[in-house]
Short mmCIF file of C-alpha atoms and ligand atoms in Angstrom, two decimals:
data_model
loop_
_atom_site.label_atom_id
_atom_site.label_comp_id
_atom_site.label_asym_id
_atom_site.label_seq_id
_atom_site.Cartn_x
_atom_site.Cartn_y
_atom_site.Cartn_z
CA UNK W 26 -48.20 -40.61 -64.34
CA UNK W 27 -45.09 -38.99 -64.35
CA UNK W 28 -43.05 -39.42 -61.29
CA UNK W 29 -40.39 -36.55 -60.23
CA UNK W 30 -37.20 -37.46 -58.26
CA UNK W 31 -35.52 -34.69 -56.82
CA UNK W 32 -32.33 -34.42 -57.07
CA UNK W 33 -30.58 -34.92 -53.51
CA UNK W 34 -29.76 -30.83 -53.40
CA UNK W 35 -32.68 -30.38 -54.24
CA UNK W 36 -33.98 -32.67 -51.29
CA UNK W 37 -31.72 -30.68 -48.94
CA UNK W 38 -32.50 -27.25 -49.68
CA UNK W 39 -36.52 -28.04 -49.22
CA UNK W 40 -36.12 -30.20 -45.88
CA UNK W 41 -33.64 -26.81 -44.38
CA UNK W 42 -36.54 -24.14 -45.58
CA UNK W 43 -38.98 -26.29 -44.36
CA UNK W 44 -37.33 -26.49 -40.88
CA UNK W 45 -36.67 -22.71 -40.98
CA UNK W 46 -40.72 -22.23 -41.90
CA UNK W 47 -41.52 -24.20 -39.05
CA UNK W 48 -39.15 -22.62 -36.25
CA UNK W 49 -40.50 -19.61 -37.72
CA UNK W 50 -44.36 -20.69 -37.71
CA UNK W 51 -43.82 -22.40 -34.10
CA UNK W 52 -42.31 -18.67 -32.75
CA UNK W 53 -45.73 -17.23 -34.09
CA UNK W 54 -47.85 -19.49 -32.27
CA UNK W 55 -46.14 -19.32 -29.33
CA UNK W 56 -46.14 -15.70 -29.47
CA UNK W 57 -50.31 -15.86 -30.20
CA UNK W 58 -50.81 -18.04 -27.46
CA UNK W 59 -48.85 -16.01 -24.60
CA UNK W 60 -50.84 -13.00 -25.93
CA UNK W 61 -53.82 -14.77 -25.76
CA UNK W 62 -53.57 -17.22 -22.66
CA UNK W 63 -51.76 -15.34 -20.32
CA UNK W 64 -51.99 -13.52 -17.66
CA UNK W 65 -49.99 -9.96 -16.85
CA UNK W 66 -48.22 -11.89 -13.81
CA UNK W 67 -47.14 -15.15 -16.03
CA UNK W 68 -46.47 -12.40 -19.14
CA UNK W 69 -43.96 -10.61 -16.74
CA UNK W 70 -42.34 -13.85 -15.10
CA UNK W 71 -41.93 -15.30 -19.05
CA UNK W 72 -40.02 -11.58 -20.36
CA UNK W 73 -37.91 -12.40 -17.02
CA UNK W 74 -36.88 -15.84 -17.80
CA UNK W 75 -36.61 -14.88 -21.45
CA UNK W 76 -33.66 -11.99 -20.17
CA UNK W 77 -32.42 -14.27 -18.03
CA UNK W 78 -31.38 -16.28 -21.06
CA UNK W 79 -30.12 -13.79 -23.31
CA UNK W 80 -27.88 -12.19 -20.34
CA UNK W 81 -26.46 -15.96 -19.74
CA UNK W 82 -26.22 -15.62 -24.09
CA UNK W 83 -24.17 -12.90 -23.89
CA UNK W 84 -22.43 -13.84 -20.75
CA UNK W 85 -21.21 -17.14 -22.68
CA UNK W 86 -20.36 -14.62 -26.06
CA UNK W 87 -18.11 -13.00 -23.90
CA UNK W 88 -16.16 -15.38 -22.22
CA UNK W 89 -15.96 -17.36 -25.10
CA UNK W 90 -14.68 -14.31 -27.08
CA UNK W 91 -12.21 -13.46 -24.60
CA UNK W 92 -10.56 -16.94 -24.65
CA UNK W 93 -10.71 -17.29 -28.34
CA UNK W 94 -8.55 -13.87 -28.52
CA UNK W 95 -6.75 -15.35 -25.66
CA UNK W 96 -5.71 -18.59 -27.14
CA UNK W 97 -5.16 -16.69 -30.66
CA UNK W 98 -2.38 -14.41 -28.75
CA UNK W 99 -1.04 -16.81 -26.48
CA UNK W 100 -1.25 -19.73 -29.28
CA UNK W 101 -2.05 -22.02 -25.58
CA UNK W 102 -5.04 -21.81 -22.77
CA UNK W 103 -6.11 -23.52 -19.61
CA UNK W 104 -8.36 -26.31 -19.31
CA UNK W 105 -11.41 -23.87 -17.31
CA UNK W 106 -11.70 -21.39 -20.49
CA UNK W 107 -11.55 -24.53 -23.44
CA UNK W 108 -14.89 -25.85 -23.04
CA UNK W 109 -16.00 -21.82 -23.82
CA UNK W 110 -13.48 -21.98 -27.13
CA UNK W 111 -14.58 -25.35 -28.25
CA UNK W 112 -18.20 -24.70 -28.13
CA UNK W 113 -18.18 -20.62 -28.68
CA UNK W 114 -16.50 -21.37 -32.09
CA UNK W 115 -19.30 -24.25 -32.92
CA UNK W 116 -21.57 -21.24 -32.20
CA UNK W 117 -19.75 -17.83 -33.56
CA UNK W 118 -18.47 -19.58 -36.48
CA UNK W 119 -22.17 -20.20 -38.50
CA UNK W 120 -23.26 -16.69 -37.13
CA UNK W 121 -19.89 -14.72 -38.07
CA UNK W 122 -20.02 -16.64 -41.65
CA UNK W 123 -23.37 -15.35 -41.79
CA UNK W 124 -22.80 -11.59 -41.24
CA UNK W 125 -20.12 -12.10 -43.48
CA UNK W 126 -22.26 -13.46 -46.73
CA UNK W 127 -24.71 -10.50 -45.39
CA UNK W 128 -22.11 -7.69 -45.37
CA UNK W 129 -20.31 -9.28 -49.13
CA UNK W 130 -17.34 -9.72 -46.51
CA UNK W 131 -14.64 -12.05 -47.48
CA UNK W 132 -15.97 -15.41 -45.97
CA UNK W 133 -11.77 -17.29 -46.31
CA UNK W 134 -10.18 -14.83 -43.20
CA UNK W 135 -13.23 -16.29 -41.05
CA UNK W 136 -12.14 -19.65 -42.11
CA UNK W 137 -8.98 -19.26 -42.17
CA UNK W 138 -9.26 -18.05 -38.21
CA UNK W 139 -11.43 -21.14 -37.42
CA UNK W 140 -9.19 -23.41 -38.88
CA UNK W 141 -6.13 -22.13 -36.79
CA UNK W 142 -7.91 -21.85 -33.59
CA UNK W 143 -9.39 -25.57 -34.40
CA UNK W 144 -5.37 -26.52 -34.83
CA UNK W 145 -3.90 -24.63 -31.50
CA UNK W 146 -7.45 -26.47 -29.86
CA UNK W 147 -6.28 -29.87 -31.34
CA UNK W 148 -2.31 -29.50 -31.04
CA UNK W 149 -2.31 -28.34 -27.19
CA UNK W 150 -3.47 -31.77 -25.95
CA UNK W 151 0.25 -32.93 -26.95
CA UNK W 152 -1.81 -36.54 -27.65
CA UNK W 153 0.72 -38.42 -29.72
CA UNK W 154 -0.93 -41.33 -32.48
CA UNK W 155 0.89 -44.42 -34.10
CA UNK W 156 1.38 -43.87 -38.04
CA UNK W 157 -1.37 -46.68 -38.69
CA UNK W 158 -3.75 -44.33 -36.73
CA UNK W 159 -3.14 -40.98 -38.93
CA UNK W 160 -4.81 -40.37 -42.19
CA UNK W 161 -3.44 -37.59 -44.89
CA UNK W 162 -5.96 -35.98 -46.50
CA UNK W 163 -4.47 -34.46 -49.73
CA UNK W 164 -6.35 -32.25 -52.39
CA UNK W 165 -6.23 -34.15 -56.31
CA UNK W 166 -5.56 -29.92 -57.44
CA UNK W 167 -1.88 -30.55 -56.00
CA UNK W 168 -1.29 -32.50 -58.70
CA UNK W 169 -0.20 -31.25 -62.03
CA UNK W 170 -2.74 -31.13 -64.68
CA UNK W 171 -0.75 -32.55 -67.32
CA UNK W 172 0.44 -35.66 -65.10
CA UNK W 173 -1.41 -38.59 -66.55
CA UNK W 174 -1.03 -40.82 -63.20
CA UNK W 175 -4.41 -41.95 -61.62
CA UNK W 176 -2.79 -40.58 -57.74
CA UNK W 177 -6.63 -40.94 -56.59
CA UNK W 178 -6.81 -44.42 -56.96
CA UNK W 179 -3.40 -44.83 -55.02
CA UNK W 180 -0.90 -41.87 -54.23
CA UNK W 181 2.25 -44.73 -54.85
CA UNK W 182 1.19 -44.18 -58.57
CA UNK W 183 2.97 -41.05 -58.44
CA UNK W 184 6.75 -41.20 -60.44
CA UNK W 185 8.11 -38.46 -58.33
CA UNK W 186 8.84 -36.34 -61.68
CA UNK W 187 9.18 -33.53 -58.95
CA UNK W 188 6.31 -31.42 -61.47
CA UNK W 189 4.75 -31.18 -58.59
CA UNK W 190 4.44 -31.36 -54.94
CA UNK W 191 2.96 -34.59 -54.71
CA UNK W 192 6.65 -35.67 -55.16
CA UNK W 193 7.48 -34.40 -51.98
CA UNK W 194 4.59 -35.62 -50.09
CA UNK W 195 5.21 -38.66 -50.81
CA UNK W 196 8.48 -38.33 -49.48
CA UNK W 197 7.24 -37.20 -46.04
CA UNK W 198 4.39 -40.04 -46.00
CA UNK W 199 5.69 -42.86 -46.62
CA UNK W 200 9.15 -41.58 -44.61
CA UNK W 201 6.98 -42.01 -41.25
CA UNK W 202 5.32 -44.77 -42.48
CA UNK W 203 1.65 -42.88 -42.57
CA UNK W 204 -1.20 -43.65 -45.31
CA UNK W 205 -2.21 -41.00 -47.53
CA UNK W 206 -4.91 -40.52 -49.65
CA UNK W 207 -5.71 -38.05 -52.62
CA UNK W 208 -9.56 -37.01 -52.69
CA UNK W 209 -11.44 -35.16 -55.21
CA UNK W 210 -13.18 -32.80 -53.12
CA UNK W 211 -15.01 -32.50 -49.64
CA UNK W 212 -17.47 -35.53 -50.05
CA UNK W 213 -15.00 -37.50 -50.68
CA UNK W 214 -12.88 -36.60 -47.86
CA UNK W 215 -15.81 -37.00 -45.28
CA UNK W 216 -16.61 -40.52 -46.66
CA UNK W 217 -13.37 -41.94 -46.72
CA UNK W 218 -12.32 -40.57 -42.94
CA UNK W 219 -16.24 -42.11 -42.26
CA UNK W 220 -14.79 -45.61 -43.38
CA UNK W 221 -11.50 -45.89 -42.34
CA UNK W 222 -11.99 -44.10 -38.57
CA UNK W 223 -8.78 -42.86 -38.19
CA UNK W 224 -7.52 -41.69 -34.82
CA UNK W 225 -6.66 -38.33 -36.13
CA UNK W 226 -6.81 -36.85 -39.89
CA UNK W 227 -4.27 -34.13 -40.84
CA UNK W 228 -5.74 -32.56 -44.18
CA UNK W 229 -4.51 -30.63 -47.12
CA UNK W 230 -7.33 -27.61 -48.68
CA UNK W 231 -8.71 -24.44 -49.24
CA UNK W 232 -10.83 -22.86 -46.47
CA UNK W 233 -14.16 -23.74 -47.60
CA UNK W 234 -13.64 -27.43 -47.26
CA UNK W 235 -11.29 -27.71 -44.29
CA UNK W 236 -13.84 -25.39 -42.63
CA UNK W 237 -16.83 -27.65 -43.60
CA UNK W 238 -14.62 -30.54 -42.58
CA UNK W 239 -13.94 -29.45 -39.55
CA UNK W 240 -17.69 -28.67 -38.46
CA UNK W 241 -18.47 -31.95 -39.55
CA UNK W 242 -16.04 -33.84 -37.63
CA UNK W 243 -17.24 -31.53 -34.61
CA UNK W 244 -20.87 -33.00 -35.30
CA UNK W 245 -20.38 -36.43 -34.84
CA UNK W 246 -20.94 -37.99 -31.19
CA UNK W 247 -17.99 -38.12 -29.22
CA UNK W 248 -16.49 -41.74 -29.82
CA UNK W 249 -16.56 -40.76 -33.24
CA UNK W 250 -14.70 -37.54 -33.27
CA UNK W 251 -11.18 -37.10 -33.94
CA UNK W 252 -8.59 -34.59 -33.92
CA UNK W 253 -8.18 -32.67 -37.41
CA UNK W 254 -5.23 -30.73 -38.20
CA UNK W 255 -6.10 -28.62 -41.43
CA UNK W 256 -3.43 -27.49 -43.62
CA UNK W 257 -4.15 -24.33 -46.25
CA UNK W 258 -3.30 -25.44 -49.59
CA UNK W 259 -2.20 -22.14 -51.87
CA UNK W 260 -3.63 -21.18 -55.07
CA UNK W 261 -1.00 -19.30 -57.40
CA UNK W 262 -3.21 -20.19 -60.49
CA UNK W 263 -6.75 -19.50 -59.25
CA UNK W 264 -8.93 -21.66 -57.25
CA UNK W 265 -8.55 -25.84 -57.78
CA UNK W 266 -5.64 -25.74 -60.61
CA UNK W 267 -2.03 -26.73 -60.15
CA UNK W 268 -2.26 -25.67 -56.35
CA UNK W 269 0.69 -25.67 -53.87
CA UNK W 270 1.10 -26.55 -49.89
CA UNK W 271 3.71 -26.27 -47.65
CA UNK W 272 6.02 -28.89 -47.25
CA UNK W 273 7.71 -27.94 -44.01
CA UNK W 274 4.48 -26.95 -42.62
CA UNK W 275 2.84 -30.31 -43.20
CA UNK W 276 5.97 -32.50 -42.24
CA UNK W 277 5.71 -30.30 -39.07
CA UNK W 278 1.99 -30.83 -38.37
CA UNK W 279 2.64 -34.51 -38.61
CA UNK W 280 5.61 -34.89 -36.85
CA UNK W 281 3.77 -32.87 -33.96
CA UNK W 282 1.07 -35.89 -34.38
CA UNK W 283 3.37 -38.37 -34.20
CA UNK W 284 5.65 -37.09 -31.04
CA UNK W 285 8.49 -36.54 -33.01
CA UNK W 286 10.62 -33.29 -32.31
CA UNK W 287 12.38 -32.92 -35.19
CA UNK W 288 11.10 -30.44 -38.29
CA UNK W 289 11.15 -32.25 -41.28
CA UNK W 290 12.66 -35.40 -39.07
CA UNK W 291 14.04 -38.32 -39.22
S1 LIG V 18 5.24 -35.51 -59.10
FE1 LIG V 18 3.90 -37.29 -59.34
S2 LIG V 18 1.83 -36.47 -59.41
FE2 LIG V 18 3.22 -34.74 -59.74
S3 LIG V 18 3.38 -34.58 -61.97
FE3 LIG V 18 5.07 -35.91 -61.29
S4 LIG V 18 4.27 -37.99 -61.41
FE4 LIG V 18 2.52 -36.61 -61.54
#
């Protein structure tokens, strides 16, 4: 007998529309049975509570709107409206990236929003972490594609040819003493901030995967969690090829991390 292993994508796609049969399926029944069971009195008292949620739905939406364009304007917020922020983004984000695929909407301005928002969320604590405690995520597409240096088995293999900005990473890295790693995509990333637990991960990417990172990060129970402070890489020859970051940006990021005041410090 021939046995089939699915291949773990596979696996994933069937267990998520399975789970979205069954949420579907359960709604039905639940739906037959109130129809079915009860009475006009319970039938009315049920439509109330079921308003009652939805106005305390939109309620949240609303509040949680208002602060997000709040902290997007004022790039700070106070401590009563960032519980709304932190958990109204967990929620808008899926549903706004969903309207987006729906509409054919450009899905990277959504992520690119998230990502910022996630930063001013993360940055206006003003916690400061030791170097040991900070991880640097950096995308292997930074490097150039002709350099024959394995920089994701250790970034110190880099020469510093100045080809590309890896060069200058370097500098900043190992200038405040912080450890940096070169992934190969967003598995990757995940696994190795999984193993090491830093304290707080400052990450090079595109939107897609700092996005995804993010969200995972915010998944994890709370003794897990960390700050991340995402970084857009830029892509002047198409997605994943010979792509750039900013320097000063990063260096700033980090030194923000760190305490320090200075840009580019010392
Ligand atoms: S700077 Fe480093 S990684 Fe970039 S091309 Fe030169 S040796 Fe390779």
């Amino acid at each position: 007998m021939q046995v089939i292993f699915l291949d773990n994508n596979v696996r994933k796609f069937l267990k998520y529309t399975a789970l979205f049969l069954f949420y579907i399926i359960a709604f039905i029944l639940i739906l037959a049975y109130i129809n079915s069971n009860f009475t006009l009195a319970a039938y009315n008292t049920f439509l109330s509570i079921l308003m009652i949620c939805f106005f305390i739905l939109i309620l949240f939406t609303l509040v949680s709107v208002i602060s997000i364009i709040g902290l997007s304007r004022k790039r700070k917020t106070s401590r009563f409206q960032m519980p709304f922020i932190k958990y109204g983004l967990r929620i808008l984000m899926p549903v706004t990236l969903f309207f987006a695929t729906l509409m054919g909407n450009d899905k990277d301005s959504v992520r690119s929003f998230y990502i910022e928002m996630n930063n001013l969320i993360s940055e206006s604590s003003d916690e400061t972490f030791r170097p040991e405690d900070i991880l640097v995520l950096l995308p292997h597409c930074l490097q150039n594609s002709d350099c024959g240096h394995k920089i994701t088995n250790d970034i110190n293999n880099c020469k510093q040819c100045g080809k590309c900005v890896i060069s200058d990473l370097l500098d900043i890295v190992r200038e405040r003493n912080v450890r940096a790693v070169v992934v190969t995509g967003g598995t990757a990333a995940r696994n190795i901030v999984l193993k090491e637990k830093p304290k707080a991960v400052l990450s090079v990417a595109c939107e897609r995967d700092l996005a995804s990172g993010i969200m995972d990060v915010n998944k994890l129970p709370k003794e897990e969690k960390m700050p991340v402070i995402g970084v857009l890489n830029t892509r002047p020859n198409g997605p994943c090829f010979n792509t750039n970051v900013d320097v000063d940006t990063l260096a700033e990021k980090l030194d923000h991390l760190l305490g320090r005041n200075k840009v580019n410090g010392g």
